[in-house]
Coordinates of C-alpha atoms in Angstrom, one line a residue:
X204 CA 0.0 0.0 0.0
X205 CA 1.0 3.6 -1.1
X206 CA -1.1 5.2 1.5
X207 CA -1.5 3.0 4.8
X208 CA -4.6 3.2 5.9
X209 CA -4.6 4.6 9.8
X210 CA -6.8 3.6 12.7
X211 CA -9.3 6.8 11.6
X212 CA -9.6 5.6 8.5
X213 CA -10.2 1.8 8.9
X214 CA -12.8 2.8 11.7
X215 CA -14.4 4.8 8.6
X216 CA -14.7 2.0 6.6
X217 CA -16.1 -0.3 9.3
X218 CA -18.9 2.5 9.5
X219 CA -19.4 3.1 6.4
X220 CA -19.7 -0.5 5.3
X221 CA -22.2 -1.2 8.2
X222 CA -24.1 1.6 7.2
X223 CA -24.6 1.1 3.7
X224 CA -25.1 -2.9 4.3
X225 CA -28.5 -1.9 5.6
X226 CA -30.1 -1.1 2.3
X227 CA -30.4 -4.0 -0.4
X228 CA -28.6 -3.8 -3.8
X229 CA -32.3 -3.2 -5.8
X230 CA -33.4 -1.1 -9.1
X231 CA -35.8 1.3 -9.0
X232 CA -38.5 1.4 -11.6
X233 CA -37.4 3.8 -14.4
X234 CA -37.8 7.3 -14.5
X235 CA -38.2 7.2 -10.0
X236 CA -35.7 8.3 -7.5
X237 CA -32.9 6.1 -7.0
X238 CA -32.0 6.9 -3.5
X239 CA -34.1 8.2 -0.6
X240 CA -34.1 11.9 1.1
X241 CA -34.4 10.6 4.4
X242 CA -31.7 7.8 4.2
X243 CA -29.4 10.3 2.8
X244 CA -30.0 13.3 5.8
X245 CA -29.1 10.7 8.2
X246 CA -26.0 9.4 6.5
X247 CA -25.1 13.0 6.8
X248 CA -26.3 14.2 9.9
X249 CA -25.3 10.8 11.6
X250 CA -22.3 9.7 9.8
X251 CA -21.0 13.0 8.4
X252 CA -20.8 11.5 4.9
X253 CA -20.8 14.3 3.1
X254 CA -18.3 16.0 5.1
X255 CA -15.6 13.5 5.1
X256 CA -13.5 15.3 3.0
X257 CA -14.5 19.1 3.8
X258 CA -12.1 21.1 6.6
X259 CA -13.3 21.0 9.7
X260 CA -13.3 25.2 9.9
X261 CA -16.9 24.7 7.0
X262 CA -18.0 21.7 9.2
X263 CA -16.3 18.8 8.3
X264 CA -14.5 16.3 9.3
X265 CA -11.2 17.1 8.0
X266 CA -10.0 13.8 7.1
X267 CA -9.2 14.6 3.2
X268 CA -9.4 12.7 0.2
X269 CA -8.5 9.4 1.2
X270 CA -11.4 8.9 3.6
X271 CA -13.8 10.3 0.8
X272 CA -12.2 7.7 -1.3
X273 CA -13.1 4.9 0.8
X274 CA -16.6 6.2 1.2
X275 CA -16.4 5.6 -2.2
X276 CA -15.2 2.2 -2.4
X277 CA -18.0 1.0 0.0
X278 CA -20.5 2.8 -1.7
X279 CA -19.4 1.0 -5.2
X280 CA -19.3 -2.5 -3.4
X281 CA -23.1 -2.3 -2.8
X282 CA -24.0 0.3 -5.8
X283 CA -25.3 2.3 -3.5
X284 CA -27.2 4.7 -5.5
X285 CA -26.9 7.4 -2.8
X286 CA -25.1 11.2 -4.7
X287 CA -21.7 10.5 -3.1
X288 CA -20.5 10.7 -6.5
X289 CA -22.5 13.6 -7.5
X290 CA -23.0 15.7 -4.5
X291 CA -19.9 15.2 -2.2
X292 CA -17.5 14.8 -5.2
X293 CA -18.6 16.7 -7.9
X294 CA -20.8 19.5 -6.5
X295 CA -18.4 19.9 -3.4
X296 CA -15.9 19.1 -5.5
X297 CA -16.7 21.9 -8.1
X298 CA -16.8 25.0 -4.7
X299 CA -13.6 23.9 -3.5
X300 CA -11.8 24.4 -6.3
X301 CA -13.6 27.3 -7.8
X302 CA -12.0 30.0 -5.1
X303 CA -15.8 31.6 -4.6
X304 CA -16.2 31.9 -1.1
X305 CA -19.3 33.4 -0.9
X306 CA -21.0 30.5 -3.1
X307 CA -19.2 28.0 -1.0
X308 CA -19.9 29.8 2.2
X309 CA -24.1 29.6 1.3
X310 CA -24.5 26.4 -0.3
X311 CA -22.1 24.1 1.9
X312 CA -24.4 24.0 5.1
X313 CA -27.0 22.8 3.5
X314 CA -24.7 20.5 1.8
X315 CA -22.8 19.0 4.2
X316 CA -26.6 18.5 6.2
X317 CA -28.1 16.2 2.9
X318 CA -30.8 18.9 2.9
X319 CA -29.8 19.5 -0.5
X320 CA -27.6 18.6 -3.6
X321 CA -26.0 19.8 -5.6
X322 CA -23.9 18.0 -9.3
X323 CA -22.0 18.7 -11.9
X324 CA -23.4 18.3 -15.5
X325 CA -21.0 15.7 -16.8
X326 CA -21.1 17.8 -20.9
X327 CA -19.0 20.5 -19.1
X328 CA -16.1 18.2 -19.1
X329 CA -15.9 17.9 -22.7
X330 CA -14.1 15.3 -24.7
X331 CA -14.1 12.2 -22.5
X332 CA -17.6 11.6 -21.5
X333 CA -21.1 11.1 -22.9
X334 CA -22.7 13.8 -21.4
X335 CA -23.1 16.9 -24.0
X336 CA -24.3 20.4 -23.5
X337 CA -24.6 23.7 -25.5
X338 CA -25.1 26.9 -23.2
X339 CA -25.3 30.0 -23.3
X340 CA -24.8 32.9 -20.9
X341 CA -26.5 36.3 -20.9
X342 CA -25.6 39.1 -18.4
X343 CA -28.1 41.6 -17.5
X344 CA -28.2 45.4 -17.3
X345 CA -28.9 44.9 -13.2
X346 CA -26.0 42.0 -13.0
X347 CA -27.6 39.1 -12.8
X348 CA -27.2 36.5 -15.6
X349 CA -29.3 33.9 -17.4
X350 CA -28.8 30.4 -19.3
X351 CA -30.4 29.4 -22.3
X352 CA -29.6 25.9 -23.6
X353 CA -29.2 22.5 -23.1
X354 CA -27.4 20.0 -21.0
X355 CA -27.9 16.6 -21.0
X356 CA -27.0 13.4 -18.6
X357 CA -26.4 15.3 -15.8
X358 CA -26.4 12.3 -12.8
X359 CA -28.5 13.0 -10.2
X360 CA -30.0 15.9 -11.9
X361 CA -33.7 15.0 -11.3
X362 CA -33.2 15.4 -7.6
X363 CA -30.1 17.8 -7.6
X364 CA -31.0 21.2 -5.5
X365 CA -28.2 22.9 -7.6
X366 CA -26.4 21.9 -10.7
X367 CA -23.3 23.2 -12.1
X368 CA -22.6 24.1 -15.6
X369 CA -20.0 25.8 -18.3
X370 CA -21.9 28.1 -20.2
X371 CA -20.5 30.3 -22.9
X372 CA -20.3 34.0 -22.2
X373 CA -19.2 37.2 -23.7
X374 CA -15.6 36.9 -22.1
X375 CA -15.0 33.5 -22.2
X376 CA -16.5 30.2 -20.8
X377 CA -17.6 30.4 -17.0
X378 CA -19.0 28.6 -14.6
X379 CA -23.1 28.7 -13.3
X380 CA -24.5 27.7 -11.0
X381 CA -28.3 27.2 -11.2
X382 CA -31.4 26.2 -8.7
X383 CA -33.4 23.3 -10.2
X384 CA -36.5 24.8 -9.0
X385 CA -36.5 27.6 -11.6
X386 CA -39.5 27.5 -13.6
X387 CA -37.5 28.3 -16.7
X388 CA -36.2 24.8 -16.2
X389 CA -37.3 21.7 -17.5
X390 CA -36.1 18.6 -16.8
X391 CA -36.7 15.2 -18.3
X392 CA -35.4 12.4 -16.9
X393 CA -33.3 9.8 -19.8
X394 CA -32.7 6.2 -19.6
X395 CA -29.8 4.3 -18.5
X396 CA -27.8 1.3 -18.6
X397 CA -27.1 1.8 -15.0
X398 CA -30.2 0.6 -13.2
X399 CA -28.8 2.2 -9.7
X400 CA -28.2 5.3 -11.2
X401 CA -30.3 8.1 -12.5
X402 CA -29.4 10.9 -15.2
X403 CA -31.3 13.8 -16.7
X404 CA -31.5 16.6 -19.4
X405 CA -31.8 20.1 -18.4
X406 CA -33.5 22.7 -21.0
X407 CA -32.7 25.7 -19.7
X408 CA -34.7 29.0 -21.5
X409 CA -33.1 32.3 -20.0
X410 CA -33.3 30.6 -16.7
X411 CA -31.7 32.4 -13.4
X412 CA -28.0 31.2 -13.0
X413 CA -25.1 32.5 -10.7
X414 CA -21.5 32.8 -11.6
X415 CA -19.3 30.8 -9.3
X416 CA -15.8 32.1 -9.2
X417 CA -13.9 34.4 -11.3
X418 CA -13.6 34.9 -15.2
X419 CA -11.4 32.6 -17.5
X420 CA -10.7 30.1 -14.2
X421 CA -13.7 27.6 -15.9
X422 CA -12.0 25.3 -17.6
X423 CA -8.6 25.2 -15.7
X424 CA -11.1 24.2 -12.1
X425 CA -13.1 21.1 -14.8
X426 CA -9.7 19.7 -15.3
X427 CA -8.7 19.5 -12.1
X428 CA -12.1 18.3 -10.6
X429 CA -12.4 15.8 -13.6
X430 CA -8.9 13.9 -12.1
X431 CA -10.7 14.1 -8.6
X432 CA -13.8 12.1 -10.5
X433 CA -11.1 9.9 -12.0
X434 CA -10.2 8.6 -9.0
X435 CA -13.8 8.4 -7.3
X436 CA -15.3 6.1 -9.9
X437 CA -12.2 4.4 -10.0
X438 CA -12.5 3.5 -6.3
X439 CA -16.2 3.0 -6.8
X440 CA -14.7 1.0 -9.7
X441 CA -12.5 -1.3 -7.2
X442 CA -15.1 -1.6 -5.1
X443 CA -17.2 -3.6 -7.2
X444 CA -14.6 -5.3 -8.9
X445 CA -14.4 -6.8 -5.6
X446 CA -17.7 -7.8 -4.9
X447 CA -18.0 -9.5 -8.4
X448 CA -15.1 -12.0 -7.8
X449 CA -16.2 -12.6 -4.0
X450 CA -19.5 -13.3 -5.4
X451 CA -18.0 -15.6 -8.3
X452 CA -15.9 -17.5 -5.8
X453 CA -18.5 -18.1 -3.5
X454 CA -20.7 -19.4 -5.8
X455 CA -18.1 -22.1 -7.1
X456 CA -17.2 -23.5 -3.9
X457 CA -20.9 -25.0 -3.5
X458 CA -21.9 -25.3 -7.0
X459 CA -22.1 -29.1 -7.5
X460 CA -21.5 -30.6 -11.4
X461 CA -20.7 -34.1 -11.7
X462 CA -20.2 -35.0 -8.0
X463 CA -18.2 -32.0 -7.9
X464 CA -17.6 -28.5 -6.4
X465 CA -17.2 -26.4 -10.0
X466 CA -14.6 -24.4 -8.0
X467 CA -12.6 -27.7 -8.0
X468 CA -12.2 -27.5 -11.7
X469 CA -8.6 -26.3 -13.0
X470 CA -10.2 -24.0 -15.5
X471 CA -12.6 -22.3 -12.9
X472 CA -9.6 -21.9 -10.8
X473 CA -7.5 -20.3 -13.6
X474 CA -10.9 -17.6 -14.5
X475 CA -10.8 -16.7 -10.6
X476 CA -7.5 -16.7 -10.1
X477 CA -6.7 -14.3 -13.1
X478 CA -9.7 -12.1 -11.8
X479 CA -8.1 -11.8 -8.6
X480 CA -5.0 -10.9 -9.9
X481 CA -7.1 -7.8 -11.8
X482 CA -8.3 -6.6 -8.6
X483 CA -5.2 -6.6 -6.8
X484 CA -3.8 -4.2 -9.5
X485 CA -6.9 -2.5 -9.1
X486 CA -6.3 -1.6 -5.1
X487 CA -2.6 -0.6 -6.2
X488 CA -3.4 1.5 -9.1
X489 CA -6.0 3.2 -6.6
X490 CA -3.5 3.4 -3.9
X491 CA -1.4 5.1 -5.8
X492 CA -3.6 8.2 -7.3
X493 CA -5.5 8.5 -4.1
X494 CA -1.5 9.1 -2.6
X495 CA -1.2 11.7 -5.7
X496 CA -4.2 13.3 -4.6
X497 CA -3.8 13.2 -1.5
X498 CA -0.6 15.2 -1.3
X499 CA -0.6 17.0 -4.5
X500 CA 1.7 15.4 -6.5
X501 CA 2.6 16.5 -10.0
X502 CA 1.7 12.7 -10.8
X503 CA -1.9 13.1 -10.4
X504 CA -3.0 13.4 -14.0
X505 CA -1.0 10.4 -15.1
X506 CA -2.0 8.7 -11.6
X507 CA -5.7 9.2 -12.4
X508 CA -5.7 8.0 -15.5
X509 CA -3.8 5.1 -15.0
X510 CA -6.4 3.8 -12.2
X511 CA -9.1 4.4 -14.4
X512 CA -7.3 2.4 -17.3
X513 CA -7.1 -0.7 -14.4
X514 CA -9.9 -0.6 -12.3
X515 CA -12.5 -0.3 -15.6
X516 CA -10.9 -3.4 -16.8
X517 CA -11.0 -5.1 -13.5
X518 CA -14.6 -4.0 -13.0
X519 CA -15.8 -4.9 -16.2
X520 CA -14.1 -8.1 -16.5
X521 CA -15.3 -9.3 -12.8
X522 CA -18.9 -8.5 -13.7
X523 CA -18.7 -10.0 -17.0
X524 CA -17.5 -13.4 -15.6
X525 CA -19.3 -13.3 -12.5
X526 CA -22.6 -13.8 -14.7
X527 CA -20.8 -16.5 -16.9
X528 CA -19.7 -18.5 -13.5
X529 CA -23.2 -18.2 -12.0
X530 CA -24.2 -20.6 -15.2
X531 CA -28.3 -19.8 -15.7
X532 CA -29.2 -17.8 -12.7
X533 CA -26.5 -15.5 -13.5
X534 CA -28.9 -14.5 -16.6
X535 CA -31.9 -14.2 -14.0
X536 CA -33.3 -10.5 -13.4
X537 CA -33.7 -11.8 -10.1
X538 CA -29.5 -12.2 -9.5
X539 CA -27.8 -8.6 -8.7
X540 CA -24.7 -9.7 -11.2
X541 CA -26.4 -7.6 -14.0
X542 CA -27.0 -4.9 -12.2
X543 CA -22.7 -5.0 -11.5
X544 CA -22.1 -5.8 -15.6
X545 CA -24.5 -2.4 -16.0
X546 CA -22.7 -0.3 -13.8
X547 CA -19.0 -1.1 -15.0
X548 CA -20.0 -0.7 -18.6
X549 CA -22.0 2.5 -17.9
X550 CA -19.1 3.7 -16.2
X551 CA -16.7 2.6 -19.1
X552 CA -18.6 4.9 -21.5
X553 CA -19.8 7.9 -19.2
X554 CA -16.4 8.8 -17.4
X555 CA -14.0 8.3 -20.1
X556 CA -12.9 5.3 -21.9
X557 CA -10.1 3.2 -22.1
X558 CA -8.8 4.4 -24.4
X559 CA -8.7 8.0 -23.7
X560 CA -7.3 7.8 -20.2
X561 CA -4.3 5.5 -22.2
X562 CA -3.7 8.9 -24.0
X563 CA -4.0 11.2 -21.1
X564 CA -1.3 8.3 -19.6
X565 CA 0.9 9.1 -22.8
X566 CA 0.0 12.7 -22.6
X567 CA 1.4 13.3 -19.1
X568 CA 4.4 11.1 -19.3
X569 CA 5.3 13.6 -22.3
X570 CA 5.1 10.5 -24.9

């Protein structure tokens, strides 16, 4: 391990994991709410989850990004469908890097108590995702400012308080911030691989918005936050990497064929054994960025990538042959191994590919 985990952060994960054990791995009927209000005011009131990262001066806990990151991890074990991933990292994300105290100053309480959310509209990354957007900013003669346009897979954005976008305005791209209650808003909720996860489209027609930091800092604060996602769904990644072997192995040891254990077989032991060996480079690869992030290393970028490049493979591979070693019932809507296989191939295709975080590898290592 890169970054040894201390006695604060193992209790964490012994929380967490209790905490999150509680609510079954299930699918809600398309076009509902994934997760529930309630469930996620008392993971924040009572376990501080969304302040696990945050200082302790706003009213956090202080413990940085590698508590946040195991959050993660548990949260990606059970595909928790709760906005860790859109609120804590990207919303919070977003106001810690965009130097705007006053916006962080309002909006974090409220944060921080799960009495809102807020995301990040995945387009305003760019090249890299699936989410696209086309925005445009208009300021007015009294100061405020207005959005008209589109943005579209934003995750969580049916039940986000606030959402964060890049809009285009007369001095250069900047960053919005706007309140999902806005009439001038409409939101339609769009399908999804991911059965624990839920995304939307804003239409946006000279709706309210407020600038969140300074001019021309837009898309220098994206690419930093986006290596900060990196790593999250990478650890979300590992996470369920390692269910999906667990649950493969399992399932071998008492799966009788022939008077046998299938476990027992040399080429079920090879299939597990190579899976395993995926998820331990999985753990190191994460190890290792989370240690970037952690202390700021000029390695992050290629750190980042280079998890995501792993832990996708290990995800998707584990989920893929977790079905194929559950024979039949592996098939079944009934199992939960297809609701893993449709979160690692969502999350192959919404957060960047394969491919592309190969190049940014190449990219950073000046290749």
């Amino acid at each position: 391990m890169i970054l040894k985990e201390d006695e604060n952060l193992v209790t964490l994960r012994e929380v967490v994991r209790d905490f999150l054990d509680e609510g079954d791995i299930t699918a809600a009927p398309e076009g509902q709410p994934r997760w529930d209000p309630a469930r996620w005011a008392r993971a924040c009131k009572e376990l501080g989850l969304a302040g696990v990262a945050e200082p302790e001066e706003l009213g956090g806990a202080g413990i940085g990004p590698a508590g946040l990151m195991i959050v993660l991890e548990e949260a990606g074990r059970v595909l928790s469908p709760l906005p860790i991933l859109s609120s804590v990292v990207l919303g919070q994300g977003l106001l810690a890097r965009a130097g705007d105290y006053h916006a962080r100053a309002e909006m974090l309480p409220a944060l921080l108590d799960g009495s809102r959310t807020a995301t990040v509209a995945l387009g305003a990354f760019g090249d890299g995702g699936t989410g696209f957007e086309a925005l445009d900013a208009a300021a007015n003669p009294d100061g405020t400012w207005t959005l008209t346009g589109f943005t579209s897979y934003v995750l969580d954005g049916a039940t986000a308080g606030w959402v964060f976008v890049r809009a285009r305005a007369a001095d250069g791209p900047r960053l919005f911030a706007v309140d999902t209650d806005d009439p001038n808003i409409t939101c339609t909720v769009q399908e999804s691989m991911d059965l624990t996860r839920a995304f939307a489209r804003l239409d946006l027609d000279r709706a309210s918005a407020r600038p969140v930091g300074d001019p021309g800092i837009a898309d220098a604060v994206l690419a930093d936050l986006r290596h900060l996602l990196t790593i999250a769904v990478a650890s979300e990644q590992l996470g369920g990497a390692e269910t999906t072997v667990r649950m493969a192995v399992d399932y071998v040891k008492v799966r009788v064929q022939f008077g046998r254990e299938i476990g027992s077989f040399q080429a079920i032991k090879h299939r597990c054994a190579d899976l395993a060996i995926e998820v331990d480079d999985a753990r190191s690869a994460v190890a290792y960025a989370v240690w970037a992030l952690q202390e700021g290393s000029d390695q992050l970028a290629m750190a980042a990538s280079m998890a995501a490049v792993v832990c996708t493979r290990a995800f998707v591979d584990g989920a893929r042959e977790n079905i194929h070693l559950h024979g039949g019932i592996g098939f079944t809507w009934e199992h939960s191994a297809h609701l893993y296989f449709r979160r690692a191939t969502s999350d192959a295709a919404l957060f960047g590919d394969s491919n592309h975080h190969r190049e940014a590898v190449l990219d950073a290592a000046g290749i």
